[in-house]
Coordinates of C-alpha atoms in Angstrom, one line a residue:
M1 CA -33.7 93.3 -69.9
V2 CA -32.6 89.7 -70.9
K3 CA -33.1 86.7 -68.7
I4 CA -31.8 83.1 -69.1
K5 CA -34.0 80.4 -67.5
W6 CA -32.8 76.9 -67.1
L7 CA -35.6 74.4 -67.8
G8 CA -33.5 71.3 -66.9
H9 CA -30.8 69.3 -68.6
A10 CA -29.8 71.4 -71.7
A11 CA -33.1 73.2 -72.3
I12 CA -33.0 77.0 -71.7
L13 CA -35.3 79.9 -72.4
I14 CA -33.8 83.2 -73.3
D15 CA -36.3 85.9 -72.4
G16 CA -36.0 89.4 -73.9
S17 CA -37.9 91.3 -76.5
K18 CA -38.5 87.8 -77.9
K19 CA -38.5 84.4 -76.2
L20 CA -36.0 81.9 -77.6
L21 CA -36.3 78.3 -76.5
I22 CA -33.1 76.2 -77.0
D23 CA -33.1 72.4 -77.1
P24 CA -36.7 71.9 -75.9
Y25 CA -36.4 68.5 -74.2
I26 CA -39.4 68.8 -71.8
K27 CA -41.8 65.9 -71.9
G28 CA -39.3 63.1 -71.2
N29 CA -36.9 65.2 -69.2
P30 CA -36.7 63.7 -65.7
V31 CA -35.8 67.0 -64.1
A32 CA -38.1 69.4 -66.0
K33 CA -40.8 71.1 -64.0
V34 CA -42.8 73.0 -66.6
D35 CA -46.0 72.3 -68.4
I36 CA -45.0 72.2 -72.0
D37 CA -48.3 73.7 -73.1
E38 CA -47.7 76.7 -70.9
I39 CA -44.4 77.6 -72.5
I40 CA -44.5 80.9 -74.3
V41 CA -42.0 81.0 -77.2
D42 CA -41.2 83.1 -80.3
Y43 CA -38.4 81.0 -81.8
I44 CA -37.0 77.5 -81.2
L45 CA -33.3 76.8 -81.7
V46 CA -31.9 73.2 -81.9
T47 CA -28.2 72.5 -81.5
H48 CA -28.3 68.9 -82.8
G49 CA -30.5 65.9 -83.4
H50 CA -30.0 63.8 -80.3
P51 CA -33.3 63.1 -78.5
D52 CA -32.4 65.0 -75.3
H53 CA -31.9 68.2 -77.5
I54 CA -34.3 68.1 -80.4
G55 CA -36.7 66.8 -77.8
D56 CA -40.2 68.2 -78.3
T57 CA -39.4 70.5 -81.2
V58 CA -42.0 68.9 -83.6
Y59 CA -44.7 69.1 -81.0
L60 CA -44.0 72.7 -80.0
A61 CA -43.4 74.0 -83.5
K62 CA -46.8 72.7 -84.5
K63 CA -48.6 73.8 -81.4
K64 CA -47.1 77.3 -81.2
N65 CA -46.6 77.9 -84.9
V66 CA -43.1 79.4 -84.4
P67 CA -40.0 79.2 -86.6
V68 CA -37.3 76.6 -85.8
L69 CA -33.6 77.5 -86.3
A70 CA -31.3 74.5 -86.9
I71 CA -28.8 73.1 -89.3
F72 CA -30.0 72.4 -92.8
E73 CA -30.5 68.6 -92.3
I74 CA -32.6 69.0 -89.2
T75 CA -34.8 71.6 -90.8
A76 CA -35.3 69.2 -93.8
Y77 CA -36.3 66.5 -91.3
L78 CA -38.8 68.9 -89.7
Q79 CA -40.3 69.8 -93.1
S80 CA -40.9 66.0 -93.6
K81 CA -43.0 66.2 -90.4
G82 CA -45.1 69.0 -91.7
I83 CA -43.2 72.0 -90.2
N84 CA -42.7 74.8 -92.7
E85 CA -41.8 77.6 -90.3
I86 CA -38.0 76.8 -90.5
V87 CA -34.8 78.8 -90.6
P88 CA -32.1 76.5 -92.1
M89 CA -28.6 77.5 -91.2
N90 CA -25.1 76.0 -91.3
I91 CA -21.8 76.3 -89.4
G92 CA -20.4 79.8 -89.7
G93 CA -23.6 81.4 -90.9
R94 CA -25.2 84.4 -89.3
K95 CA -28.8 85.7 -89.6
N96 CA -30.4 88.9 -88.4
F97 CA -33.7 88.8 -86.6
D98 CA -36.1 91.3 -85.0
F99 CA -34.3 90.8 -81.7
G100 CA -30.7 90.9 -82.9
W101 CA -28.8 88.1 -84.6
V102 CA -27.8 84.5 -84.3
K103 CA -24.6 82.9 -85.5
M104 CA -24.2 79.1 -85.8
V105 CA -20.8 78.0 -84.6
P106 CA -19.1 74.6 -84.5
A107 CA -19.5 72.0 -81.7
V108 CA -17.4 68.8 -81.3
H109 CA -19.9 66.1 -80.8
S110 CA -22.2 63.9 -83.0
S111 CA -25.7 64.4 -84.3
S112 CA -28.4 62.0 -85.4
I113 CA -32.2 61.5 -85.0
M114 CA -33.5 58.2 -83.7
E115 CA -36.9 57.3 -85.1
D116 CA -38.7 53.9 -85.4
G117 CA -35.5 52.0 -84.7
R118 CA -33.6 54.0 -87.4
I119 CA -30.7 56.4 -87.1
I120 CA -31.2 59.4 -89.4
Y121 CA -28.3 61.7 -90.3
A122 CA -28.8 65.1 -88.8
G123 CA -25.9 67.1 -90.1
S124 CA -23.2 68.5 -87.9
P125 CA -23.7 69.4 -84.3
A126 CA -23.6 73.2 -83.5
G127 CA -23.6 75.9 -81.0
F128 CA -25.2 79.3 -81.2
V129 CA -24.0 82.8 -80.4
I130 CA -27.1 84.8 -79.8
N131 CA -27.3 88.6 -79.7
I132 CA -30.6 89.7 -78.2
D133 CA -31.4 93.2 -77.2
G134 CA -27.7 94.1 -77.2
K135 CA -26.6 91.1 -75.0
T136 CA -24.4 88.4 -76.5
I137 CA -24.7 84.8 -75.2
Y138 CA -22.8 81.7 -76.2
V139 CA -24.8 78.5 -76.0
A140 CA -22.3 75.7 -76.8
G141 CA -24.7 72.8 -77.2
D142 CA -23.1 69.4 -76.5
T143 CA -19.4 69.7 -77.2
A144 CA -15.9 68.8 -76.2
L145 CA -13.4 71.5 -75.5
F146 CA -11.9 72.8 -78.7
K147 CA -9.3 75.5 -79.4
D148 CA -11.5 77.5 -81.8
M149 CA -13.5 78.6 -78.9
E150 CA -10.8 81.2 -78.7
L151 CA -12.0 82.6 -82.1
I152 CA -15.6 82.6 -80.9
G153 CA -14.5 84.8 -78.0
E154 CA -12.3 87.0 -80.1
L155 CA -14.7 87.6 -83.0
L156 CA -18.1 87.5 -81.3
K157 CA -17.3 88.6 -77.8
P158 CA -20.0 86.8 -75.7
E159 CA -20.4 88.0 -72.2
I160 CA -21.7 84.8 -70.8
A161 CA -21.4 81.1 -71.8
V162 CA -23.9 78.3 -71.4
L163 CA -21.7 75.2 -71.2
P164 CA -22.2 71.5 -70.7
I165 CA -20.2 70.1 -67.8
G166 CA -21.4 66.5 -67.3
D167 CA -18.5 64.7 -68.8
N168 CA -18.9 61.3 -70.5
F169 CA -20.9 62.8 -73.5
T170 CA -19.4 66.3 -73.3
M171 CA -16.6 68.2 -71.7
N172 CA -16.2 68.1 -67.9
T173 CA -16.0 70.8 -65.3
E174 CA -12.2 71.5 -65.6
E175 CA -12.6 71.8 -69.4
A176 CA -15.6 74.1 -69.1
I177 CA -13.5 76.4 -67.0
H178 CA -10.7 76.3 -69.6
A179 CA -13.4 77.0 -72.2
A180 CA -14.3 80.2 -70.3
R181 CA -10.7 81.3 -70.6
L182 CA -10.6 80.6 -74.3
L183 CA -13.9 82.5 -74.8
N184 CA -12.7 85.3 -72.5
V185 CA -16.0 85.1 -70.5
R186 CA -16.1 85.4 -66.7
R187 CA -19.6 83.8 -66.2
I188 CA -20.7 80.3 -66.9
I189 CA -24.2 78.8 -66.7
P190 CA -23.6 75.0 -66.5
V191 CA -26.0 72.6 -68.2
H192 CA -26.2 68.9 -69.2
Y193 CA -25.4 67.5 -65.7
N194 CA -27.1 65.5 -63.0
T195 CA -30.0 64.5 -65.2
W196 CA -28.9 60.9 -65.0
D197 CA -26.2 59.1 -63.0
I198 CA -23.9 58.9 -66.0
I199 CA -23.5 62.7 -66.0
T200 CA -23.3 63.3 -62.2
V201 CA -21.3 66.3 -61.1
D202 CA -20.4 67.5 -57.6
M203 CA -21.5 71.1 -57.9
D204 CA -19.6 72.2 -54.8
I205 CA -16.4 71.1 -56.4
F206 CA -17.3 72.8 -59.6
K207 CA -18.1 76.0 -57.8
R208 CA -14.8 75.9 -55.9
K209 CA -12.8 75.3 -59.1
C210 CA -14.5 78.1 -60.9
N211 CA -13.8 80.5 -58.0
E212 CA -10.1 79.4 -58.0
H213 CA -9.8 80.4 -61.7
G214 CA -11.7 83.7 -61.5
V215 CA -14.8 82.4 -63.2
E216 CA -18.3 83.1 -61.7
P217 CA -20.5 79.9 -61.8
I218 CA -24.2 80.8 -62.3
I219 CA -25.7 77.6 -60.9
L220 CA -29.4 77.7 -61.5
E221 CA -32.1 75.6 -60.1
V222 CA -34.6 74.2 -62.6
N223 CA -36.9 77.1 -63.7
E224 CA -34.7 79.7 -62.1
E225 CA -33.7 82.8 -64.1
Y226 CA -30.5 84.8 -64.3
E227 CA -30.7 88.4 -65.5
L228 CA -28.0 89.8 -67.7

C-alpha cells in the first residue's frame, strides 16, 4: 500500500514500505498543519534550492539522521552544513533503494539557495520519478510545461503525477492538464497553489477543465492522503 499525503504548498510525504518526504517546507509554510518534530521520515528528497522547497531540509536531516537525495550542488551545500547522509544525483541518473528506485528528471525552472543575503548556486532544478513498492509516481517539482515530459511518460510510465498548477512561477492549470497528456497519466495531484495570493487558483475551474479532458484531479486538503 502506497499513500501520498499533501503537507501544503509543494511538500508531500510518500508513505509505503519507506517514508519519503519531498521538498520539506514546513516551519515557514503558511498552510502547513503538521508539527515538524512529529514527522516520521526515512528519506528526504529535494527538487531544487528555493526556500519553499529546500525548506527545513537541514533541520530535519540533522534531527532525524536520514539521507537526503538531491542534485550534486545541493548535497555539497548540505555537507557544508554538517550533513553527511547524502545521496548526490544528477539529471538522468537513477539509483536503486530498499523500496524501489528513484530517477532524477529535468525541470524547467531555476534553482538557488538564499543565505545571509547571498544567492548560492544550487545546480539545475529537477523532478523525480519514484518507484516505491511497485507504484511509480512522477513528482515534477517546480517547472514549466516541456515537451520531454512525453519521454518521461514513454520510458518511465508513471501512473500518477504531482504537478504544480499555480502559474506565475510554474505552469498553470491548462498546462498541467496538457502535461498529463504528454505523460500519459490520468490522475493529477496538484501542488504549489493557493499558498499566497500570487499563485491563487480557482480549484472549481481546474476540476472542471480536468474532467473535460479526461483527467482525474486528486485535490487534497492539507494533511489528506491519497492511496494508490
